[in-house]
Amino acid sequence: MDINSIKQEAKKEIDQVKRLKELEQIFRKYLGKKGEVSLVLHSLKDLPEKERKEKGLMANKIKKELNELITKKKNEILLTDNKSDNQEWIDVTAPGILPPQGYAHPISLIQQQIEESFQSMGFSVIDGPEVETEYYNFDALNIPKNHPARDQWDTFWLKNLDLLLRTHTSPMQARYMEKNNPPLRIIVPGRCFRHEATDASHDVQFYQVEGLMIGKNVSMANFKGVIKAFLKDIFGPKLKMRLRPGYFPFTEPSFEIDIMVRQAHHKKLGQWLEIMGAGMVHPNVLKSVGYLPGEWQGFAFGVGIDRLAMLKYEIDDIRLLYSGDMRFSKQF
Ligand code: DAH
């Protein structure tokens, strides 16, 4: 084909093209190694000198012209449409983008330490449902309907159902004992919910770890030993704790456990902070799961995980734990 017709044809094609991929094909068709313009240039060598010179000049001029047209078109396409299939022209030398990295949440961090500590003392880690029945959350724990102690747990009820969001992890005591024979040692970490006003130390959701140890002779002395070992694992050997009498329907006697605040920046530095309820499992609870109270006994406790995390990591507002803010969680 004569070089001028090649040029006309190429121009027409370049003019109509919409995608980089097709433009690339056009480039190859005309200017590639075996492209039409290149072939013309190649064939010149057989021509007589005068003609060769003339045609050579002409062909080179057209080559340059087409090259410019293609570059211009490429920039045009990139400017007007840089989506999808035009992204294929990738600059492989460009530096990569680091994928964003996640961080373990302080609740997860401390939960892991709690689990390790109890596992080293022979406790198994058990999971339980966040949506509970009224029976397990209350009745099985010696808190029947109209029992005044129910007010202690402001409850989210589910509409039209006999279901609620568990107000504590204690329901797993009854669920587990119903299905397993004593002796046993378990902890149950998990999320709980209370229908309460929020402030720096209360949120509608929080985490607890339930603990339960049942055997023939499990006593308060065992409880103190286990809890002291656990708290020292978390807070170090200098930890100071104390037991105060308390009241829970599912334990008798019942206690509250405080620890001395040593974190320099804590506003309660040097004061006692309540972190846990506990006691000897009430005979009515043992009966409700079919254990013989004269034969089996043991202790139970419920620790506030948020409290432990806040103390250990010096966090002064519980709501930060549920903010979902990476700037917060990347600090721990
Ligand atoms: N479930 C109680 C609460 O959320 C805490 C608690 C107290 C758990 C005494 C226990 C216990 O297992 O024995 O307030």
Short mmCIF file of C-alpha atoms and ligand atoms in Angstrom, two decimals:
data_model
loop_
_atom_site.label_atom_id
_atom_site.label_comp_id
_atom_site.label_asym_id
_atom_site.label_seq_id
_atom_site.Cartn_x
_atom_site.Cartn_y
_atom_site.Cartn_z
CA MET A 1 0.00 0.00 0.00
CA ASP A 2 1.21 3.48 -0.66
CA ILE A 3 2.43 5.36 2.39
CA ASN A 4 -0.08 8.13 2.13
CA SER A 5 -3.03 5.76 2.17
CA ILE A 6 -1.48 4.07 5.20
CA LYS A 7 -1.30 7.43 6.89
CA GLN A 8 -4.92 8.27 6.09
CA GLU A 9 -6.11 4.94 7.39
CA ALA A 10 -4.06 5.16 10.58
CA LYS A 11 -5.28 8.68 11.27
CA LYS A 12 -8.85 7.58 10.90
CA GLU A 13 -8.37 4.69 13.31
CA ILE A 14 -6.56 6.81 15.88
CA ASP A 15 -9.30 9.35 15.67
CA GLN A 16 -12.03 6.87 16.44
CA VAL A 17 -10.38 4.83 19.18
CA LYS A 18 -11.75 5.03 22.76
CA ARG A 19 -9.65 2.62 24.76
CA LEU A 20 -5.98 2.37 25.53
CA LYS A 21 -5.94 -1.28 24.65
CA GLU A 22 -7.13 -0.58 21.11
CA LEU A 23 -4.75 2.30 20.81
CA GLU A 24 -1.96 -0.06 21.66
CA GLN A 25 -3.11 -2.34 18.87
CA ILE A 26 -3.09 0.53 16.42
CA PHE A 27 0.42 1.41 17.50
CA ARG A 28 1.50 -2.14 16.81
CA LYS A 29 -0.33 -2.31 13.51
CA TYR A 30 1.42 0.73 12.06
CA LEU A 31 4.51 1.53 14.06
CA GLY A 32 5.42 -1.79 15.66
CA LYS A 33 8.42 -3.77 14.45
CA LYS A 34 6.34 -5.40 11.79
CA GLY A 35 3.93 -2.52 11.45
CA GLU A 36 2.93 -1.14 8.07
CA VAL A 37 5.02 2.01 8.29
CA SER A 38 8.02 0.03 9.42
CA LEU A 39 7.59 -2.33 6.51
CA VAL A 40 7.55 0.55 4.07
CA LEU A 41 10.73 1.94 5.61
CA HIS A 42 12.29 -1.47 5.41
CA SER A 43 11.46 -1.93 1.74
CA LEU A 44 13.21 1.30 0.74
CA LYS A 45 16.59 -0.28 0.60
CA ASP A 46 15.77 -1.91 -2.76
CA LEU A 47 14.85 1.37 -4.44
CA PRO A 48 17.09 3.57 -6.53
CA GLU A 49 18.78 6.26 -4.51
CA LYS A 50 16.70 9.28 -5.51
CA GLU A 51 13.42 7.54 -4.90
CA ARG A 52 14.72 6.04 -1.68
CA LYS A 53 15.60 9.48 -0.34
CA GLU A 54 12.25 10.97 -1.22
CA LYS A 55 10.15 8.13 0.08
CA GLY A 56 12.36 7.74 3.12
CA LEU A 57 11.86 11.36 4.14
CA MET A 58 8.17 11.05 3.61
CA ALA A 59 7.82 7.80 5.54
CA ASN A 60 9.84 9.08 8.47
CA LYS A 61 7.74 12.20 8.59
CA ILE A 62 4.58 10.10 8.69
CA LYS A 63 6.05 7.86 11.35
CA LYS A 64 6.76 10.87 13.54
CA GLU A 65 3.34 12.32 12.88
CA LEU A 66 1.52 9.10 13.79
CA ASN A 67 3.64 8.71 16.89
CA GLU A 68 2.61 12.15 18.04
CA LEU A 69 -1.02 11.50 17.27
CA ILE A 70 -0.97 8.32 19.30
CA THR A 71 0.70 9.98 22.29
CA LYS A 72 -1.78 12.81 22.14
CA LYS A 73 -4.66 10.37 21.98
CA LYS A 74 -3.28 8.37 24.88
CA ASN A 75 -3.13 11.44 27.10
CA GLU A 76 -6.61 12.36 26.04
CA ILE A 77 -8.00 8.96 27.01
CA LEU A 78 -6.15 8.98 30.32
CA LEU A 79 -7.48 12.41 31.15
CA THR A 80 -11.12 11.83 30.29
CA ASP A 81 -11.50 8.23 31.39
CA ASN A 82 -9.19 6.68 33.92
CA LYS A 83 -11.57 3.96 35.06
CA SER A 84 -11.59 0.19 34.80
CA ASP A 85 -9.99 -1.16 31.66
CA ASN A 86 -7.87 1.91 31.10
CA GLN A 87 -6.15 1.24 34.41
CA GLU A 88 -4.26 -1.47 32.63
CA TRP A 89 -1.32 0.77 31.92
CA ILE A 90 0.30 0.19 35.23
CA ASP A 91 3.50 1.82 36.27
CA VAL A 92 5.30 -1.17 37.71
CA THR A 93 8.08 1.02 39.04
CA ALA A 94 5.75 3.08 41.27
CA PRO A 95 6.21 2.42 45.02
CA GLY A 96 3.49 0.18 46.53
CA ILE A 97 0.80 1.29 48.96
CA LEU A 98 1.12 -0.28 52.40
CA PRO A 99 -2.13 -2.05 53.36
CA PRO A 100 -3.61 -0.57 56.55
CA GLN A 101 -2.75 -2.65 59.58
CA GLY A 102 -5.09 -3.61 62.39
CA TYR A 103 -4.33 -3.65 66.12
CA ALA A 104 -5.44 -5.92 68.92
CA HIS A 105 -8.07 -4.12 71.00
CA PRO A 106 -7.14 -3.68 74.69
CA ILE A 107 -10.12 -5.85 75.68
CA SER A 108 -8.80 -8.65 73.46
CA LEU A 109 -5.29 -8.19 74.81
CA ILE A 110 -6.33 -8.50 78.43
CA GLN A 111 -8.79 -11.29 77.70
CA GLN A 112 -5.93 -13.30 76.27
CA GLN A 113 -3.87 -12.79 79.42
CA ILE A 114 -6.84 -13.74 81.59
CA GLU A 115 -7.39 -16.95 79.64
CA GLU A 116 -3.72 -17.88 79.83
CA SER A 117 -3.63 -17.30 83.56
CA PHE A 118 -6.66 -19.49 84.29
CA GLN A 119 -5.64 -22.15 81.82
CA SER A 120 -2.36 -22.49 83.68
CA MET A 121 -4.48 -23.31 86.77
CA GLY A 122 -6.47 -26.00 84.99
CA PHE A 123 -9.55 -23.97 83.96
CA SER A 124 -11.19 -24.48 80.55
CA VAL A 125 -12.39 -21.50 78.52
CA ILE A 126 -16.08 -21.74 77.58
CA ASP A 127 -18.27 -19.60 75.33
CA GLY A 128 -21.91 -18.70 75.89
CA PRO A 129 -24.78 -16.96 74.10
CA GLU A 130 -25.22 -13.19 74.30
CA VAL A 131 -28.96 -13.55 73.81
CA GLU A 132 -30.27 -15.43 76.83
CA THR A 133 -33.52 -16.72 78.23
CA GLU A 134 -34.99 -15.23 81.34
CA TYR A 135 -34.59 -18.64 82.98
CA TYR A 136 -30.78 -18.83 82.71
CA ASN A 137 -30.13 -15.14 83.25
CA PHE A 138 -32.27 -15.06 86.42
CA ASP A 139 -34.37 -18.02 87.63
CA ALA A 140 -31.67 -20.69 87.53
CA LEU A 141 -29.46 -18.29 89.48
CA ASN A 142 -31.90 -18.11 92.38
CA ILE A 143 -33.42 -14.82 91.18
CA PRO A 144 -37.12 -15.66 90.62
CA LYS A 145 -39.66 -13.24 89.09
CA ASN A 146 -40.46 -10.30 91.35
CA HIS A 147 -37.27 -10.89 93.30
CA PRO A 148 -36.08 -7.40 94.29
CA ALA A 149 -32.52 -8.30 93.28
CA ARG A 150 -33.58 -8.25 89.63
CA ASP A 151 -33.39 -4.46 89.85
CA GLN A 152 -29.64 -4.86 90.19
CA TRP A 153 -29.56 -5.80 86.49
CA ASP A 154 -31.26 -3.27 84.21
CA THR A 155 -32.21 -5.49 81.35
CA PHE A 156 -32.63 -5.14 77.59
CA TRP A 157 -35.60 -7.36 76.74
CA LEU A 158 -36.21 -8.57 73.22
CA LYS A 159 -39.61 -7.64 71.80
CA ASN A 160 -42.40 -10.24 72.00
CA LEU A 161 -40.07 -12.95 73.20
CA ASP A 162 -39.02 -14.42 76.47
CA LEU A 163 -35.46 -13.43 75.56
CA LEU A 164 -33.02 -10.79 76.73
CA LEU A 165 -29.45 -9.64 76.27
CA ARG A 166 -27.52 -11.27 79.08
CA THR A 167 -26.81 -8.85 81.89
CA HIS A 168 -23.89 -10.93 83.14
CA THR A 169 -21.96 -14.07 82.22
CA SER A 170 -23.38 -15.98 85.23
CA PRO A 171 -26.08 -17.78 83.17
CA MET A 172 -23.30 -19.96 81.78
CA GLN A 173 -22.80 -21.40 85.26
CA ALA A 174 -26.19 -23.09 85.05
CA ARG A 175 -25.92 -23.96 81.35
CA TYR A 176 -22.56 -25.62 81.84
CA MET A 177 -23.41 -27.51 85.02
CA GLU A 178 -26.59 -28.90 83.47
CA LYS A 179 -24.56 -30.54 80.75
CA ASN A 180 -21.39 -31.52 82.62
CA ASN A 181 -20.65 -33.53 85.73
CA PRO A 182 -18.53 -32.20 88.57
CA PRO A 183 -15.72 -31.72 89.43
CA LEU A 184 -15.12 -28.82 87.06
CA ARG A 185 -13.20 -25.59 86.52
CA ILE A 186 -14.28 -23.15 83.86
CA ILE A 187 -14.07 -19.50 82.91
CA VAL A 188 -16.50 -17.82 80.54
CA PRO A 189 -15.38 -14.53 79.00
CA GLY A 190 -17.97 -12.56 77.07
CA ARG A 191 -19.98 -9.48 76.31
CA CYS A 192 -22.82 -8.35 78.57
CA PHE A 193 -25.43 -5.63 78.27
CA ARG A 194 -27.21 -3.35 80.70
CA HIS A 195 -29.92 -0.80 80.09
CA GLU A 196 -28.15 1.97 81.94
CA ALA A 197 -27.18 5.57 81.52
CA THR A 198 -23.62 5.82 80.26
CA ASP A 199 -20.77 7.72 81.86
CA ALA A 200 -17.00 7.38 82.08
CA SER A 201 -17.28 4.10 83.98
CA HIS A 202 -20.56 2.65 82.63
CA ASP A 203 -21.57 1.63 79.14
CA VAL A 204 -24.55 -0.33 77.85
CA GLN A 205 -22.11 -3.02 76.85
CA PHE A 206 -19.09 -4.35 78.70
CA TYR A 207 -17.16 -7.57 79.17
CA GLN A 208 -17.07 -10.00 82.06
CA VAL A 209 -15.28 -13.21 82.84
CA GLU A 210 -17.30 -15.69 84.80
CA GLY A 211 -15.41 -18.27 86.84
CA LEU A 212 -16.70 -21.48 88.38
CA MET A 213 -14.93 -24.21 90.30
CA ILE A 214 -16.88 -27.14 91.75
CA GLY A 215 -15.51 -30.10 93.66
CA LYS A 216 -15.98 -32.11 96.83
CA ASN A 217 -14.02 -29.75 99.08
CA VAL A 218 -13.59 -26.55 97.11
CA SER A 219 -13.47 -23.75 99.69
CA MET A 220 -13.09 -20.02 100.16
CA ALA A 221 -9.39 -20.63 100.78
CA ASN A 222 -9.14 -22.12 97.28
CA PHE A 223 -10.95 -19.10 95.92
CA LYS A 224 -8.52 -16.66 97.51
CA GLY A 225 -5.55 -18.64 96.25
CA VAL A 226 -6.81 -18.81 92.67
CA ILE A 227 -7.86 -15.16 92.51
CA LYS A 228 -4.65 -13.88 94.04
CA ALA A 229 -2.57 -15.89 91.57
CA PHE A 230 -4.70 -14.60 88.72
CA LEU A 231 -4.51 -10.94 89.71
CA LYS A 232 -0.75 -11.18 90.21
CA ASP A 233 -0.45 -12.61 86.70
CA ILE A 234 -2.21 -9.53 85.37
CA PHE A 235 -0.87 -6.78 87.64
CA GLY A 236 2.43 -8.12 88.94
CA PRO A 237 3.64 -9.53 92.28
CA LYS A 238 3.03 -6.35 94.29
CA LEU A 239 -0.73 -6.49 93.80
CA LYS A 240 -2.84 -5.82 96.89
CA MET A 241 -6.41 -7.16 97.09
CA ARG A 242 -9.14 -7.39 99.71
CA LEU A 243 -12.47 -9.16 100.16
CA ARG A 244 -15.55 -7.31 101.39
CA PRO A 245 -18.86 -8.93 102.24
CA GLY A 246 -21.42 -8.44 99.46
CA TYR A 247 -24.74 -9.77 98.28
CA PHE A 248 -25.64 -11.88 95.26
CA PRO A 249 -28.63 -14.24 95.17
CA PHE A 250 -26.55 -16.99 93.58
CA THR A 251 -23.80 -17.13 96.21
CA GLU A 252 -23.74 -17.58 99.97
CA PRO A 253 -21.67 -16.09 101.42
CA SER A 254 -21.01 -13.40 98.81
CA PHE A 255 -18.05 -11.07 98.43
CA GLU A 256 -16.81 -8.12 96.47
CA ILE A 257 -13.15 -8.00 95.62
CA ASP A 258 -11.21 -4.75 95.49
CA ILE A 259 -7.66 -4.09 94.40
CA MET A 260 -5.40 -1.21 95.38
CA VAL A 261 -4.83 1.27 92.55
CA ARG A 262 -1.11 1.80 91.89
CA GLN A 263 -1.21 3.28 88.40
CA ALA A 264 0.46 6.67 88.82
CA HIS A 265 -1.93 8.56 86.56
CA HIS A 266 -5.14 6.99 87.85
CA LYS A 267 -7.50 9.39 89.58
CA LYS A 268 -8.09 6.75 92.27
CA LEU A 269 -4.39 6.27 92.99
CA GLY A 270 -3.98 4.77 96.47
CA GLN A 271 -7.69 3.87 96.76
CA TRP A 272 -9.51 0.55 96.54
CA LEU A 273 -11.27 -0.23 93.27
CA GLU A 274 -14.00 -2.85 92.99
CA ILE A 275 -13.35 -5.34 90.20
CA MET A 276 -15.27 -8.48 90.98
CA GLY A 277 -18.24 -10.16 92.65
CA ALA A 278 -17.85 -13.67 94.00
CA GLY A 279 -18.90 -16.21 96.59
CA MET A 280 -19.66 -19.84 97.37
CA VAL A 281 -22.25 -21.19 94.92
CA HIS A 282 -25.71 -21.10 96.52
CA PRO A 283 -27.28 -24.55 97.22
CA ASN A 284 -30.36 -23.47 95.23
CA VAL A 285 -28.22 -23.00 92.11
CA LEU A 286 -26.66 -26.44 92.57
CA LYS A 287 -30.15 -27.90 92.99
CA SER A 288 -31.48 -26.18 89.87
CA VAL A 289 -28.89 -27.98 87.74
CA GLY A 290 -29.35 -31.33 89.46
CA TYR A 291 -26.22 -31.39 91.64
CA LEU A 292 -26.51 -32.66 95.22
CA PRO A 293 -25.64 -29.69 97.46
CA GLY A 294 -24.37 -31.87 100.31
CA GLU A 295 -21.97 -33.61 97.98
CA TRP A 296 -20.66 -30.82 95.75
CA GLN A 297 -19.63 -27.28 96.49
CA GLY A 298 -17.54 -24.53 95.02
CA PHE A 299 -16.95 -20.90 94.26
CA ALA A 300 -17.98 -18.60 91.46
CA PHE A 301 -16.91 -15.13 90.47
CA GLY A 302 -17.56 -12.48 87.84
CA VAL A 303 -14.77 -10.03 86.91
CA GLY A 304 -15.25 -6.84 84.93
CA ILE A 305 -12.79 -7.13 82.04
CA ASP A 306 -13.20 -3.47 81.08
CA ARG A 307 -12.21 -2.44 84.59
CA LEU A 308 -9.07 -4.55 84.43
CA ALA A 309 -8.15 -3.22 80.99
CA MET A 310 -8.79 0.37 82.04
CA LEU A 311 -6.62 -0.03 85.10
CA LYS A 312 -3.81 -1.87 83.38
CA TYR A 313 -3.66 0.39 80.32
CA GLU A 314 -4.62 3.61 82.17
CA ILE A 315 -7.76 4.33 80.15
CA ASP A 316 -10.01 6.78 81.95
CA ASP A 317 -13.27 6.47 79.99
CA ILE A 318 -14.94 3.13 79.25
CA ARG A 319 -16.67 4.60 76.19
CA LEU A 320 -13.29 4.86 74.45
CA LEU A 321 -13.22 1.07 74.40
CA TYR A 322 -16.29 1.02 72.17
CA SER A 323 -15.48 3.99 69.97
CA GLY A 324 -14.06 1.91 67.13
CA ASP A 325 -11.34 4.52 66.75
CA MET A 326 -8.04 3.14 65.43
CA ARG A 327 -6.14 6.07 66.91
CA PHE A 328 -7.22 4.68 70.27
CA SER A 329 -6.56 0.99 69.77
CA LYS A 330 -3.17 1.42 68.13
CA GLN A 331 -1.74 2.67 71.42
CA PHE A 332 -1.68 -0.66 73.23
N1 DAH B 1 -22.92 -11.70 87.88
C1 DAH B 1 -22.56 -10.70 88.86
C2 DAH B 1 -22.76 -9.33 88.26
O1 DAH B 1 -22.73 -9.19 87.09
C3 DAH B 1 -21.13 -10.87 89.29
C4 DAH B 1 -20.95 -12.11 90.09
C5 DAH B 1 -21.08 -12.09 91.45
C6 DAH B 1 -20.66 -13.30 89.47
C7 DAH B 1 -20.93 -13.22 92.20
C8 DAH B 1 -20.51 -14.47 90.21
C9 DAH B 1 -20.64 -14.40 91.58
O2 DAH B 1 -20.23 -15.63 89.68
O3 DAH B 1 -20.47 -15.54 92.32
O4 DAH B 1 -22.97 -8.41 88.97
#
